Coordinates of C-alpha atoms in Angstrom, one line a residue:
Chain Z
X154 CA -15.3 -120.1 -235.4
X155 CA -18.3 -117.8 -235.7
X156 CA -19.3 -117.2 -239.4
X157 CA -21.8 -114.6 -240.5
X158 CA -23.7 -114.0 -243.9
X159 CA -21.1 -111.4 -245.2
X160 CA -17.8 -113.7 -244.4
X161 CA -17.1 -111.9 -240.7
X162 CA -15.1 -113.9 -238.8
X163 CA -14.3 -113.7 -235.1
X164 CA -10.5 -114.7 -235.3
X165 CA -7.2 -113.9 -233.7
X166 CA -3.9 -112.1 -235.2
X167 CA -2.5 -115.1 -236.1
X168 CA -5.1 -116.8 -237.5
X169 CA -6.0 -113.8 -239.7
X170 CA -2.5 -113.8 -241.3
X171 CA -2.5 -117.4 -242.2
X172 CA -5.9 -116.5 -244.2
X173 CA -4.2 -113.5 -245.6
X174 CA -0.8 -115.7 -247.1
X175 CA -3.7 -118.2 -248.0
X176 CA -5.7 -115.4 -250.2
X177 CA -2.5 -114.5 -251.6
X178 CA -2.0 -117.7 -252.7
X179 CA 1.2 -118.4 -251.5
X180 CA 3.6 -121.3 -252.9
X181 CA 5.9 -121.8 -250.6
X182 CA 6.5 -121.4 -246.7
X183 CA 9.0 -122.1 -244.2
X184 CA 8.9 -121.7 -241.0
X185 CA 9.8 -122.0 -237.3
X186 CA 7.9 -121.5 -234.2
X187 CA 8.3 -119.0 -231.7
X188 CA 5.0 -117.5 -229.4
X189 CA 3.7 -115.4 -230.3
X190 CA 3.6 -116.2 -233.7
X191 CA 3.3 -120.0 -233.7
X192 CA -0.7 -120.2 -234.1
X193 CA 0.1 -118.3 -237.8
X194 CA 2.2 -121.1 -239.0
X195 CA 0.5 -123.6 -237.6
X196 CA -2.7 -122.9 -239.3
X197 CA -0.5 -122.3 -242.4
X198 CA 0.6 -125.7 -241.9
X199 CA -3.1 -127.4 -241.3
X200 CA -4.5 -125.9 -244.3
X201 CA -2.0 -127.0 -246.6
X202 CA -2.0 -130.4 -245.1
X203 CA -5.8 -130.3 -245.1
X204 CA -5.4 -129.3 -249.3
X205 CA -6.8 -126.3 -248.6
X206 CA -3.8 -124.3 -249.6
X207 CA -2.0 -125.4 -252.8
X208 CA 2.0 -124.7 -251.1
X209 CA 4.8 -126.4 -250.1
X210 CA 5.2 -126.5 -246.4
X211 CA 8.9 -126.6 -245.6
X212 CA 9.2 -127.7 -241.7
X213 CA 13.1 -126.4 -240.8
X214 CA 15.3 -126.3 -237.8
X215 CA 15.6 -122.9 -237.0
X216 CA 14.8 -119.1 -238.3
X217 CA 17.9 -118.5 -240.3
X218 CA 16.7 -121.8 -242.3
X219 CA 13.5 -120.6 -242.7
X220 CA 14.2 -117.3 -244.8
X221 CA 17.3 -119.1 -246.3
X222 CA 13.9 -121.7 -248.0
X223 CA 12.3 -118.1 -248.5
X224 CA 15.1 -117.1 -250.5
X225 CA 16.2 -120.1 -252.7
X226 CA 12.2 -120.2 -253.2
X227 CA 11.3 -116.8 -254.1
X228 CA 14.2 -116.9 -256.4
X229 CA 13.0 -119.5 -258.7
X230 CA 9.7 -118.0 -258.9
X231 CA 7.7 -119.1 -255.8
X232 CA 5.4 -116.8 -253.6
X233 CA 7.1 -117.5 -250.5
X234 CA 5.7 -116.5 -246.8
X235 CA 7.6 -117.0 -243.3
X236 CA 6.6 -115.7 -240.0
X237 CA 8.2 -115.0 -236.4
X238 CA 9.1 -113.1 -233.6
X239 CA 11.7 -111.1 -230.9
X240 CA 15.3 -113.4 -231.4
X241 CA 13.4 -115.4 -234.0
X242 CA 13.9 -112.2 -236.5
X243 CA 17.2 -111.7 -234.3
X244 CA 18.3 -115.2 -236.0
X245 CA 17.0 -114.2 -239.6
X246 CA 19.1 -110.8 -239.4
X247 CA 21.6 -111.8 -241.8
X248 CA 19.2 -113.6 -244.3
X249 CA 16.8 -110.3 -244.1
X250 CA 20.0 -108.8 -245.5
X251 CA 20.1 -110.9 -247.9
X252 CA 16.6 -111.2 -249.2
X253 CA 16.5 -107.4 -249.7
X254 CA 20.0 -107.3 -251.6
X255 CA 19.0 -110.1 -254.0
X256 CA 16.0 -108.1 -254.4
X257 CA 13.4 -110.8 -253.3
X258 CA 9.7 -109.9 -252.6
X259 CA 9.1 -112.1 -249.6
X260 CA 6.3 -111.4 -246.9
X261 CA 7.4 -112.1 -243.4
X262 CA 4.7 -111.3 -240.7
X263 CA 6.5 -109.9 -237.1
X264 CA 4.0 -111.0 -234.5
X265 CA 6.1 -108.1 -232.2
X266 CA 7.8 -109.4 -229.0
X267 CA 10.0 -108.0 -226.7
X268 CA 14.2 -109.4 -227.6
X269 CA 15.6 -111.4 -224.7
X270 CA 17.4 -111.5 -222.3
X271 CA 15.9 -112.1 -220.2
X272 CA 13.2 -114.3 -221.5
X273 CA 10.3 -112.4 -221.9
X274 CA 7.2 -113.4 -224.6
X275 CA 4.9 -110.5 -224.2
X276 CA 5.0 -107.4 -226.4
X277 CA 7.0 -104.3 -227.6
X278 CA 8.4 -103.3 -231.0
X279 CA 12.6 -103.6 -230.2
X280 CA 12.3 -106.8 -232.7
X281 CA 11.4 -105.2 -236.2
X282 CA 12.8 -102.0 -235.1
X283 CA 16.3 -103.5 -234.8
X284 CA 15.9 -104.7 -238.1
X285 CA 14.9 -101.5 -239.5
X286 CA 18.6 -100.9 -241.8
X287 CA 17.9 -104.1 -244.0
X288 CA 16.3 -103.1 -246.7
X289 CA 12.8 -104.7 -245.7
X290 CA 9.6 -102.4 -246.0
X291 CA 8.0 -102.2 -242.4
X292 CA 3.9 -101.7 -241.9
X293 CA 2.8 -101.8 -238.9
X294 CA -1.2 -103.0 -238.3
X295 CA -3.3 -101.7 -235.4
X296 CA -6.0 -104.5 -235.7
X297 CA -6.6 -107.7 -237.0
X298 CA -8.5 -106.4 -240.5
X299 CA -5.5 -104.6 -241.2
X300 CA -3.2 -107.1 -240.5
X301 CA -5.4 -109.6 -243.2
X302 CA -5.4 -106.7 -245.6
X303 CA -1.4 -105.2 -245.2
X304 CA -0.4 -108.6 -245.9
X305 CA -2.0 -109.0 -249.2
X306 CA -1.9 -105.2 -250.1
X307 CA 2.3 -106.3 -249.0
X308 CA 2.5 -109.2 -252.0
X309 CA 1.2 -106.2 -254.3
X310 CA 3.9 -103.7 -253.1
X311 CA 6.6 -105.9 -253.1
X312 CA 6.1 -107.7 -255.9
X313 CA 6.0 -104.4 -258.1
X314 CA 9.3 -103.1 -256.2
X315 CA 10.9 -106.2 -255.8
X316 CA 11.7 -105.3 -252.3
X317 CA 10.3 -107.9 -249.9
X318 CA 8.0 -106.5 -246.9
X319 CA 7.6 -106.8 -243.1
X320 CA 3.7 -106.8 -241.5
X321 CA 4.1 -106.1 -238.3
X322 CA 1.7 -107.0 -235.5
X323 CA 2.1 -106.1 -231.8
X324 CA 2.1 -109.7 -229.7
X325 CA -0.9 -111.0 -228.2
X326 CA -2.2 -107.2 -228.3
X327 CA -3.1 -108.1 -231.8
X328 CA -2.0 -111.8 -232.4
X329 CA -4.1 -113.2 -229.5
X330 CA -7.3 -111.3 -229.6
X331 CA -10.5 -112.2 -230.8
X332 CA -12.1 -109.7 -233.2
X333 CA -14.6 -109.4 -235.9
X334 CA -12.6 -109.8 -239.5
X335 CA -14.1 -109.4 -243.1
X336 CA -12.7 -111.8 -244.9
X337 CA -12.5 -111.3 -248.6
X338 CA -13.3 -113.6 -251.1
X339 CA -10.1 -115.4 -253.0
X340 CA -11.7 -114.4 -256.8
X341 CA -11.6 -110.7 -255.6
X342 CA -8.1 -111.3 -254.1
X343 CA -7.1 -113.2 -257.6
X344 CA -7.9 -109.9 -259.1
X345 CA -6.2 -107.7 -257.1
X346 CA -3.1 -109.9 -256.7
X347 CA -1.4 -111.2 -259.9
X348 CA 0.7 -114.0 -260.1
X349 CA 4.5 -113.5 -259.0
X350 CA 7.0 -112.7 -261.8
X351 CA 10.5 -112.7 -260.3
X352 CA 12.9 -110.5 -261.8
X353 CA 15.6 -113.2 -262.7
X354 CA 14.5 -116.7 -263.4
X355 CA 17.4 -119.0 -262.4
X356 CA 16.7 -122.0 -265.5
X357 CA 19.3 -124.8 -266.3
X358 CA 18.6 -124.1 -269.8
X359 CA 20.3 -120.6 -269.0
X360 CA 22.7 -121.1 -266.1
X361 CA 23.5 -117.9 -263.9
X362 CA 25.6 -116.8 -261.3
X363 CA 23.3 -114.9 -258.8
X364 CA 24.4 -112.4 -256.5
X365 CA 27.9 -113.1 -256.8
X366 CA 31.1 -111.7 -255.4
X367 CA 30.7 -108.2 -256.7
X368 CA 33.8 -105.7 -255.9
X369 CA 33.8 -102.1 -255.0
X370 CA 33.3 -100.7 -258.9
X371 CA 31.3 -101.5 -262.0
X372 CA 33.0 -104.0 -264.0
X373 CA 32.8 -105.3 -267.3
X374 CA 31.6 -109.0 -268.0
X375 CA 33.1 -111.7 -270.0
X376 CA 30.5 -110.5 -272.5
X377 CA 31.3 -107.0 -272.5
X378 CA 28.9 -105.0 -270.9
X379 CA 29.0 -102.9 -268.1
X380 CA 27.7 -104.3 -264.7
X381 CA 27.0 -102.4 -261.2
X382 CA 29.4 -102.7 -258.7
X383 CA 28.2 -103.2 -255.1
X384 CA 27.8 -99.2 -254.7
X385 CA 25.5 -98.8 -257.6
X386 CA 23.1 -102.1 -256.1
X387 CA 23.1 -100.5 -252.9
X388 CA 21.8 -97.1 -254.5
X389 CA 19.1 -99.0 -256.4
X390 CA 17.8 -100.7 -253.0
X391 CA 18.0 -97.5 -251.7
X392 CA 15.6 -95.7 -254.8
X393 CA 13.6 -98.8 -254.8
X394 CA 12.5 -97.7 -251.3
X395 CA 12.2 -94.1 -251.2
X396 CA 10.0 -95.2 -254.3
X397 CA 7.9 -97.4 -252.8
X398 CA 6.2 -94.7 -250.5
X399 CA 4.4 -93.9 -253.9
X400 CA 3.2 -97.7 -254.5
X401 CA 1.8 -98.3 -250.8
X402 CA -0.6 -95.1 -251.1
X403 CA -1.4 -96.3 -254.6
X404 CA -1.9 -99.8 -253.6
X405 CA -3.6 -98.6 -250.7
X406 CA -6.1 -96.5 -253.0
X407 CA -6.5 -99.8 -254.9
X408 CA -6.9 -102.3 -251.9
X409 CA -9.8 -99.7 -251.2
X410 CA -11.6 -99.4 -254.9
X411 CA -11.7 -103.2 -254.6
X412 CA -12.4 -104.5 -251.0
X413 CA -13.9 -100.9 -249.6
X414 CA -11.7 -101.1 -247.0
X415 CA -8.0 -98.6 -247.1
X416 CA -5.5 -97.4 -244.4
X417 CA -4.3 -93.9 -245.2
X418 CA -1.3 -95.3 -247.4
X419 CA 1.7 -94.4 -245.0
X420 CA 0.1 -93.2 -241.8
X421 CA -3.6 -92.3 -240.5
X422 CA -4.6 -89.3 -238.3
X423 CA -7.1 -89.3 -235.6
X424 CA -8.7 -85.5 -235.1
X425 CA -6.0 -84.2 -236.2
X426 CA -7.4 -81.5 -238.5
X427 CA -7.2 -78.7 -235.9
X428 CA -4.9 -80.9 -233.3
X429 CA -2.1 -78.7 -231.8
X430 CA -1.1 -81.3 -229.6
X431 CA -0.1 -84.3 -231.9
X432 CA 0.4 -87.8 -230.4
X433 CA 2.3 -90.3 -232.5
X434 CA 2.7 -93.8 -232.2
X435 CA 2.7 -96.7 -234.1
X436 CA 0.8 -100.1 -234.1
X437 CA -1.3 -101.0 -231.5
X438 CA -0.5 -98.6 -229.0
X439 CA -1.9 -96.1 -232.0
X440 CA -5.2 -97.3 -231.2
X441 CA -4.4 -97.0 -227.3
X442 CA -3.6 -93.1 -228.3
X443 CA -6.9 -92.1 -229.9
X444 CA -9.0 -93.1 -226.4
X445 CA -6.0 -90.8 -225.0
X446 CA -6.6 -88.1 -227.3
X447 CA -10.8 -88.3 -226.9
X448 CA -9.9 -87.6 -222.9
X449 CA -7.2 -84.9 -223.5
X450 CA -10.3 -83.3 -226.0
X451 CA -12.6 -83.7 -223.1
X452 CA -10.1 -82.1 -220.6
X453 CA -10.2 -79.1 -223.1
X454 CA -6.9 -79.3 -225.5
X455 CA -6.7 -79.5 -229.1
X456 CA -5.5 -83.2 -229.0
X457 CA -5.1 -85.1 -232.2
X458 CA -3.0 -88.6 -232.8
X459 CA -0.9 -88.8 -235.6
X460 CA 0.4 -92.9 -236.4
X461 CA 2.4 -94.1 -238.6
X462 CA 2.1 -97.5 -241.1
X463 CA 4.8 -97.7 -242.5
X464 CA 8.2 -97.1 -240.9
X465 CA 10.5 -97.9 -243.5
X466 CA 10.1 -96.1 -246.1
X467 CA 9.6 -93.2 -243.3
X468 CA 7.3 -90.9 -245.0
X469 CA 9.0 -87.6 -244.4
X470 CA 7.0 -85.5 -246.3
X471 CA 3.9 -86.8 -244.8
X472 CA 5.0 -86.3 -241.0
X473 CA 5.9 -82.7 -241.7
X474 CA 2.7 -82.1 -243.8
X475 CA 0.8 -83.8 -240.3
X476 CA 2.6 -81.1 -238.0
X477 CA 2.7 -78.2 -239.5
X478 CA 0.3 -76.7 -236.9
X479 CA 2.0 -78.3 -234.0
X480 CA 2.9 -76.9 -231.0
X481 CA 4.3 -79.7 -229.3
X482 CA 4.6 -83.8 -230.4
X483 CA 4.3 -86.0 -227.6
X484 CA 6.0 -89.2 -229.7
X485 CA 5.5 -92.8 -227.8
X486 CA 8.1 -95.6 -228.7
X487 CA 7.4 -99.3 -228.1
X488 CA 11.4 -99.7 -228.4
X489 CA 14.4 -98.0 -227.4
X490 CA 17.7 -97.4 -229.7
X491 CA 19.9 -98.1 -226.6
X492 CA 21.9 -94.9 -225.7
X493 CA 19.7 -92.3 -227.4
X494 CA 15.9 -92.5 -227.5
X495 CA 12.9 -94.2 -228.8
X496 CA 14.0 -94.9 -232.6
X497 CA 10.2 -92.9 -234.0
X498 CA 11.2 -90.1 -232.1
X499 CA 14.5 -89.3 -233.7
X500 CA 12.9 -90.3 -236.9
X501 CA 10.2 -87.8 -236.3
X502 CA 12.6 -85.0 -235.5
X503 CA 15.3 -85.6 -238.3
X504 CA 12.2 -85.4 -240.8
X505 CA 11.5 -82.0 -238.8
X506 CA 14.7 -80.6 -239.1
X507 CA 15.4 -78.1 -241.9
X508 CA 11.6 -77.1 -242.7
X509 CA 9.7 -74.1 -240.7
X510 CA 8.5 -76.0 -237.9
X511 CA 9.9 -75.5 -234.8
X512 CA 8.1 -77.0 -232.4
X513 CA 9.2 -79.5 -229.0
X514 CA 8.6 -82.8 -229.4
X515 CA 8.7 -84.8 -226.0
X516 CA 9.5 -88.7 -226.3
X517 CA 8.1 -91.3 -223.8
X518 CA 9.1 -95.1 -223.9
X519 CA 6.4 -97.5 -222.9
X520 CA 5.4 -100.8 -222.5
X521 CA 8.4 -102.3 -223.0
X522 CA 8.0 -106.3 -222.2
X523 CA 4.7 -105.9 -222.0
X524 CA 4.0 -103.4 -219.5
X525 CA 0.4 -102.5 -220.1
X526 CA 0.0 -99.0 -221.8
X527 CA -3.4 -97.5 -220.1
X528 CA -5.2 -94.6 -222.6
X529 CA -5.3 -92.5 -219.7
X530 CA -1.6 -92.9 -218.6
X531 CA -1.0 -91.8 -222.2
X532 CA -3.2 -88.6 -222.0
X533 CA -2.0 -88.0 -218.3
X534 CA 1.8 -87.9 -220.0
X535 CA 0.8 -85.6 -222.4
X536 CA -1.0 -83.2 -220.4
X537 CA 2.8 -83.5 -217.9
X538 CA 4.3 -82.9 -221.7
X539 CA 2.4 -79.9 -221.9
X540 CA 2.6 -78.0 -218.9
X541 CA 6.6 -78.4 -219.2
X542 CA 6.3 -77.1 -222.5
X543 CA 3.7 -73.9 -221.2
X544 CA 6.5 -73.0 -218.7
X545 CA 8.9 -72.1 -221.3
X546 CA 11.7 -75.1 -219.9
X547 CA 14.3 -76.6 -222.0
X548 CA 13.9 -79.6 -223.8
X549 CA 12.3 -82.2 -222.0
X550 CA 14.7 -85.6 -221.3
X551 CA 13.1 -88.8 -222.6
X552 CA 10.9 -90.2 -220.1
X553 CA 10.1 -94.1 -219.5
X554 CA 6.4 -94.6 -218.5
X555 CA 5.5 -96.9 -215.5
X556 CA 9.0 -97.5 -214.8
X557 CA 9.8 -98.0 -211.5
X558 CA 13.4 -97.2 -211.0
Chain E
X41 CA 34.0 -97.8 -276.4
X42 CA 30.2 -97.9 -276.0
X43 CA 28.6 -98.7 -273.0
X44 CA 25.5 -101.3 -272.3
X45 CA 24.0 -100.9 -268.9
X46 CA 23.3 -104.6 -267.4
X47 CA 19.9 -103.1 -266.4
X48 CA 20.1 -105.9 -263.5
X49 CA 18.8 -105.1 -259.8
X50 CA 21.1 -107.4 -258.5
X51 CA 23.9 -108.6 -258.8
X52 CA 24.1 -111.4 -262.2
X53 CA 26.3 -113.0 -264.4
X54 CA 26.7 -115.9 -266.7
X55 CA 28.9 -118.3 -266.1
X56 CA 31.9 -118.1 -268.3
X57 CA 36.0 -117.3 -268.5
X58 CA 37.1 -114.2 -266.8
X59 CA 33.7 -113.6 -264.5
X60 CA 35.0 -113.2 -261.9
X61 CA 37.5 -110.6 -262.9
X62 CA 41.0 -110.7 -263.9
X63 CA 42.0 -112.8 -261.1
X64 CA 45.6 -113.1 -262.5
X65 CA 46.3 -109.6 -260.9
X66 CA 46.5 -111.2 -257.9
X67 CA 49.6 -113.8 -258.2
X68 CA 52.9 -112.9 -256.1
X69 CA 54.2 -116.4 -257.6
X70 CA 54.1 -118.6 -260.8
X71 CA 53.5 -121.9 -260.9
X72 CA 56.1 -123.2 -263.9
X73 CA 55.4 -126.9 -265.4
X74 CA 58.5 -128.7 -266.4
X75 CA 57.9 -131.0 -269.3
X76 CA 60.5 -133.4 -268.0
X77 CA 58.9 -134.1 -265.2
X78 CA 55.0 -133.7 -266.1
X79 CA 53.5 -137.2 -266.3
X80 CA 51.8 -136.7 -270.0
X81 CA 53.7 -134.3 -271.4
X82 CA 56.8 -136.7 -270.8
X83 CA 54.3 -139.8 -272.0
X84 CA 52.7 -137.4 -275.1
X85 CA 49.1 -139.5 -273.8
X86 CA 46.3 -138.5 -271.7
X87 CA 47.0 -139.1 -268.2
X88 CA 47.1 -137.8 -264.7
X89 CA 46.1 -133.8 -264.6
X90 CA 45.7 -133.6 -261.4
X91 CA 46.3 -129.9 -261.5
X92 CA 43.6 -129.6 -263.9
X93 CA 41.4 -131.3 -261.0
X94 CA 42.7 -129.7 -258.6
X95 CA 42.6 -125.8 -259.9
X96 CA 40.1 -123.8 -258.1
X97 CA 40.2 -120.7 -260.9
X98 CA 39.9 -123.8 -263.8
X99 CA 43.0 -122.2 -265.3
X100 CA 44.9 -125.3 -266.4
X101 CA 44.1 -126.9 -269.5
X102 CA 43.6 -130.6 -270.0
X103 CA 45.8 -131.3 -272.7
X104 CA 49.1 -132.0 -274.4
X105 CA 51.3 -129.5 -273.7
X106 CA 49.6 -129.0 -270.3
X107 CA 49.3 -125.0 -270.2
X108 CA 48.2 -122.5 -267.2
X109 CA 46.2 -119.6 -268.2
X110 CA 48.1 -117.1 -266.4
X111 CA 45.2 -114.6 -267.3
X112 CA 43.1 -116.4 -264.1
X113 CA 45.7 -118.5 -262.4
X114 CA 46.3 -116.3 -258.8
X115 CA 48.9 -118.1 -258.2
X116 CA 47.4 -120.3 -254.9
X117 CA 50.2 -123.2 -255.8
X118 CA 47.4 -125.7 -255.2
X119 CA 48.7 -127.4 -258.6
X120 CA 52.3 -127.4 -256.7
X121 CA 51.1 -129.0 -254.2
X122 CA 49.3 -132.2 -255.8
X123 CA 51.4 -132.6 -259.3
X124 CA 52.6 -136.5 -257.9
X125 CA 55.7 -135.6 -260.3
X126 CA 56.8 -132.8 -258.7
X127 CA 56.8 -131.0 -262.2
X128 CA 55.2 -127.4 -260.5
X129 CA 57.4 -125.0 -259.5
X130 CA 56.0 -122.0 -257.8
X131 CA 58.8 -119.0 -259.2
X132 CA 58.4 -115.8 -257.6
X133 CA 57.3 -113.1 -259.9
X134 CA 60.4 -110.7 -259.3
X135 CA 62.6 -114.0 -260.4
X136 CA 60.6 -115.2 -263.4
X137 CA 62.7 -115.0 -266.2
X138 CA 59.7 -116.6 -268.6
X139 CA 56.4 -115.4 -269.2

């Protein structure tokens, strides 16, 4: 590993997430292995084997083990981390439930791969997307800076919510590539992350029942006083993320007073100040989309690219604040929410719906397993987006790019 | 009656009698102990209370006169089922006679 004066590193995905959960000082992680995300946990492993990291390693037999550790851990007060991928997540479904409903701050980095079956290792976003409804915050990182920083800027965000977060990186796109990383020092990450204090503190010396069978409506303990029913916990979940919109731009704001670095909070825009043609994506194939919108500028259209960071919370009010001078989204999904469209898309529009814009937005799923996602095939479907927009023709039908059916 | 939020985010409580609700509500069927047959009710010393082991709701006390707290007890018949004596009867709530 290359190291220069100012602590740039040449590292991978992977390995730029196991220095991220070491920065944050984590105390606990469990995990399993699944490519593309094994190199994470590995390293995780060698550096707390090699004293480097002060945690408990716990090795388990499978996914649903490993957030179940997460859990009990976090719980009792430990700054727990896990990692995985595709039917990895798939087997932590119910425990992401879980987590989220006993209100558990946990960091779980999604090294993005396409679900099976068939077997397939390579990357799209159908994982973490399928997981959206849990109650997990979702950022998505276009390169492997932002992948180090989103997971520490994460421990902040979830900690203060008490909502545990998702750090999504597309698979061997992000987690195998070699780039330059800055890698901040631990005092300046001390400062900026303060230890965890969970919000219940399971102690013998005060035993607890915790998260308990808890009926339909608000009932009255054995002591008397009033306690939420399952309705009212779900509506706190619910606040706790339409809240925490607010805390990722602030902590974003902060990440950036401290380590000069900052992602735009929610989303980022590329030239999209006088863009009438808006791209959106998300993730890596966000950075594919600005090439894409350099070319459409050369070919003479007022391209810009609109991406998002965080998917859930979906930041409504920023999307329509980003299209207000629209004239036609071209939105491009890494998934597909089987038996409608790509799952951005209909977020996209449903956030549209109700304000003044009226504008056509066209959806196009790509590289889906892997299929390699060109810049220019991107700017060549928006310029076909365009001219079926210019003739005045109904709403365009989703269209899957590269496919050859 | 004045109301105290629980404040909690999710869902907590301490353990103690009657947390997890009034599960008495439940019962179609009451168990009845008959002191004849009860093994230390019919010695007057400590012995036996197996229902007391066995009850899942811990509504049986473990004492002389053994008593069910029909507050909790849903009625599962589990103490039926293991009283060696045969002293349980399970008496359907339409025919119980006493309370």
């Amino acid at each position: 590993m290359k190291k220069t004066a100012n602590n740039t590193q040449i590292i991978t995905g992977n390995y730029a997430v196991a220095l991220a959960a070491k920065l944050s000082r984590v105390q606990v992680v469990a995990a399993y292995p699944i490519t593309p995300q094994s190199p994470a946990t590995e390293t995780l492993s060698q550096f707390v084997e090699k004293g480097e990291l002060d945690a408990e390693y716990v090795r388990v037999e499978s996914e649903h083990s490993a957030l179940a550790v997460c859990i009990a851990a976090s719980t009792v007060g430990a700054r727990t981390f896990t990692a995985t991928s595709a039917n990895g997540l798939a087997y932590m479904c119910e425990q992401l439930h879980w987590a989220a409903g006993a209100r558990l701050p946990i960091v779980l980095a999604c090294a993005n791969r396409a679900m099976g079956a068939p077997w397939n290792v390579l990357n799209d976003q159908q994982d973490s997307i399928s997981q959206r409804d849990t109650g997990w915050i979702q950022i998505y990182a276009r390169n492997s800076q932002e992948i180090l920083d989103s997971i520490i800027q994460a421990y902040r965000i979830a900690e203060k919510l008490y909502v545990p977060a998702m750090v999504c990186y597309d698979g061997y796109i992000l987690s195998h590539t070699v780039m330059p990383v800055e890698v901040p020092r631990q005092e300046q990450v001390d400062r900026f992350l303060p230890p965890y204090k969970p919000h219940t503190v399971l102690d013998p010396s005060t035993p607890q029942n915790l998260n308990l069978v808890t009926l339909a409506n608000p009932r009255r303990d054995a002591r008397g006083v009033m306690c939420h029913g399952y309705m009212e916990l779900r509506y706190l979940l619910q606040e706790a993320l339409e809240n925490s919109l607010e805390t990722v731009v602030e902590v974003d704001r902060e990440f950036g007073d401290v380590f000069g670095r900052s992602y735009g909070g929610t989303h980022w825009g590329y030239r999209l100040e006088d863009a009438t043609l808006i791209l959106m994506a998300m993730g890596s194939v966000a950075t594919e989309a600005t090439v894409a919108v350099d070319q459409l500028r050369q070919r003479g259209h007022r391209a810009g690219l609109l991406a998002l960071r965080v998917y859930r919370p979906f930041p409504k009010q920023d999307v329509i604040s980003a299209t207000k001078r629209a004239e036609l989204i071209v939105v491009f999904d890494k998934n597909i929410s089987y038996g409608y469209e790509g799952a951005t898309c209909s977020d996209l529009k449903a956030a549209l719906y109700g304000n003044s814009i009226q504008v056509p937005v066209h959806n196009y799923i790509v590289g889906l397993g892997g299929r390699d996602v060109k810049a220019r095939e991107l700017a060549d479907a928006a310029e076909r987006s365009l001219r079926w927009a210019e003739e005045g023709r109904p709403q365009k039908e989703v269209e899957w790019l590269n496919c050859h059916i | 009656m004045h109301t105290i939020d629980c404040g909690h985010i999710s869902s907590v409580s301490s353990p103690s009698i009657g947390e997890a609700g009034r599960t008495g509500d439940w019962r179609d069927s009451t168990p009845v102990i008959d002191p004849q047959k009860c093994i230390p009710m019919k010695r007057n010393k400590p012995s036996c209370f197996l229902c007391w082991l066995y009850c899942p709701e811990a509504a049986i006390n473990r004492g002389i006169p053994v008593e069910i707290d029909l507050e909790y007890c849903k009625g599962c018949g589990i103490c039926a089922e293991e009283c060696p004596a045969g002293a349980i009867t399970l008496v359907e709530e339409s025919n119980l006679t006493i309370r």
